[in-house]
GROMACS .gro file of C-alpha atoms in nm:
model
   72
    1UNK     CA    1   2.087   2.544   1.488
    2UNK     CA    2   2.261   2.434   1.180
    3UNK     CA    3   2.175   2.141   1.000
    4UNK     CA    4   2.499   1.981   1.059
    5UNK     CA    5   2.493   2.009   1.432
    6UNK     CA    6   2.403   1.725   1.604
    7UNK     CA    7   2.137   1.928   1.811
    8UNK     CA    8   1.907   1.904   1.452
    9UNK     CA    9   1.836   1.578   1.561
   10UNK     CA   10   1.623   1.740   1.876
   11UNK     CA   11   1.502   2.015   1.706
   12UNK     CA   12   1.183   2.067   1.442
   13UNK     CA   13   1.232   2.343   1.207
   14UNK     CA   14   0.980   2.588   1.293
   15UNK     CA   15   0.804   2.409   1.554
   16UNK     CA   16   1.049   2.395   1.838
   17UNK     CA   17   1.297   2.612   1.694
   18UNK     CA   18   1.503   2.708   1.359
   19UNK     CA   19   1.722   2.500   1.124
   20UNK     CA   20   1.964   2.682   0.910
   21UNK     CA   21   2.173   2.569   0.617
   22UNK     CA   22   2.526   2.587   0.777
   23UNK     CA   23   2.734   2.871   0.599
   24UNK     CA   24   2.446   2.983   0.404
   25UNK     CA   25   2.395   3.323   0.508
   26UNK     CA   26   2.095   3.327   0.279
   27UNK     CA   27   1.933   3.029   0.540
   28UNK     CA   28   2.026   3.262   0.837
   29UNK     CA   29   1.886   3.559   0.684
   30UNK     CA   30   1.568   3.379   0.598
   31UNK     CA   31   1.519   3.228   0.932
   32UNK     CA   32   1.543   3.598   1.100
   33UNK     CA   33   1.315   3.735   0.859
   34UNK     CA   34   1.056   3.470   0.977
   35UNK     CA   35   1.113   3.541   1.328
   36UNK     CA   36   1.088   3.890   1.260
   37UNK     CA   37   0.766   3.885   1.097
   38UNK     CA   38   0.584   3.620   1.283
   39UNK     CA   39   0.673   3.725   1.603
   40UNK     CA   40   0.381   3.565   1.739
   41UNK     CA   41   0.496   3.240   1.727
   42UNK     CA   42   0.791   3.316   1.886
   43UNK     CA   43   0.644   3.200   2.238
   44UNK     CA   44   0.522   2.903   2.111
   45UNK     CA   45   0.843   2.775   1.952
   46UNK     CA   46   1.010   2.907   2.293
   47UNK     CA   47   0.740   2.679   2.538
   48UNK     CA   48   0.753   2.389   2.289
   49UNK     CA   49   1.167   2.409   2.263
   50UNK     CA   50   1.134   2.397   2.692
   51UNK     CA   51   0.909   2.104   2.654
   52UNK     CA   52   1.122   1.906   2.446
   53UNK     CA   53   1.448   1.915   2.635
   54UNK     CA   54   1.237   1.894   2.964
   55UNK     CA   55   1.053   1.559   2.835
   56UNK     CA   56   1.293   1.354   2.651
   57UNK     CA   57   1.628   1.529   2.816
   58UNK     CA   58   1.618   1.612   3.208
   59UNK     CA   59   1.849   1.377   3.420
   60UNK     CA   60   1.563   1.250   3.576
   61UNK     CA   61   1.384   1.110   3.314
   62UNK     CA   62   1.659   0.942   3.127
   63UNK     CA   63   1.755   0.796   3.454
   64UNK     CA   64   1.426   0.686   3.498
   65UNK     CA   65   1.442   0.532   3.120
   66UNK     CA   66   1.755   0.387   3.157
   67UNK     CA   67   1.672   0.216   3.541
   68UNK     CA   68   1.356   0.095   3.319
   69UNK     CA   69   1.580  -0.021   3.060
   70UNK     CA   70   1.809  -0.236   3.246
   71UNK     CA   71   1.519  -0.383   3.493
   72UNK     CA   72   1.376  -0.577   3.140
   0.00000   0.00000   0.00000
């Protein structure tokens, strides 16, 4: 994602996916090259980038946090 999306609030560069510089193509091109040569991690990032959206962004649970929130 690029830095001045709002989704690089959710994501961790490198650990549940890739921030890039917007309009640098030098970011881009640095973040593929990672990819590319650490491979390996790929399935990690992938898992952890499920993870996060499923914990802190399913329906359920932020209907479940909000219900929580308005029973205090």
């Amino acid at each position: 994602v690029s830095d001045e999306a709002s989704m690089a609030s959710v994501v961790q560069n490198g650990y549940n996916g890739f921030i890039v510089t917007k309009g640098s193509k030098e970011s881009l091109k640095n973040a593929i090259r990672n990819i590319l040569f650490h491979r390996e991690c790929l399935d990690d990032v992938s898992d952890l980038a499920r993870s996060t959206i499923q914990e802190h962004y399913r329906i359920d649970n932020y209907m479940r946090a909000l219900s929580a929130a308005y029973a205090r």
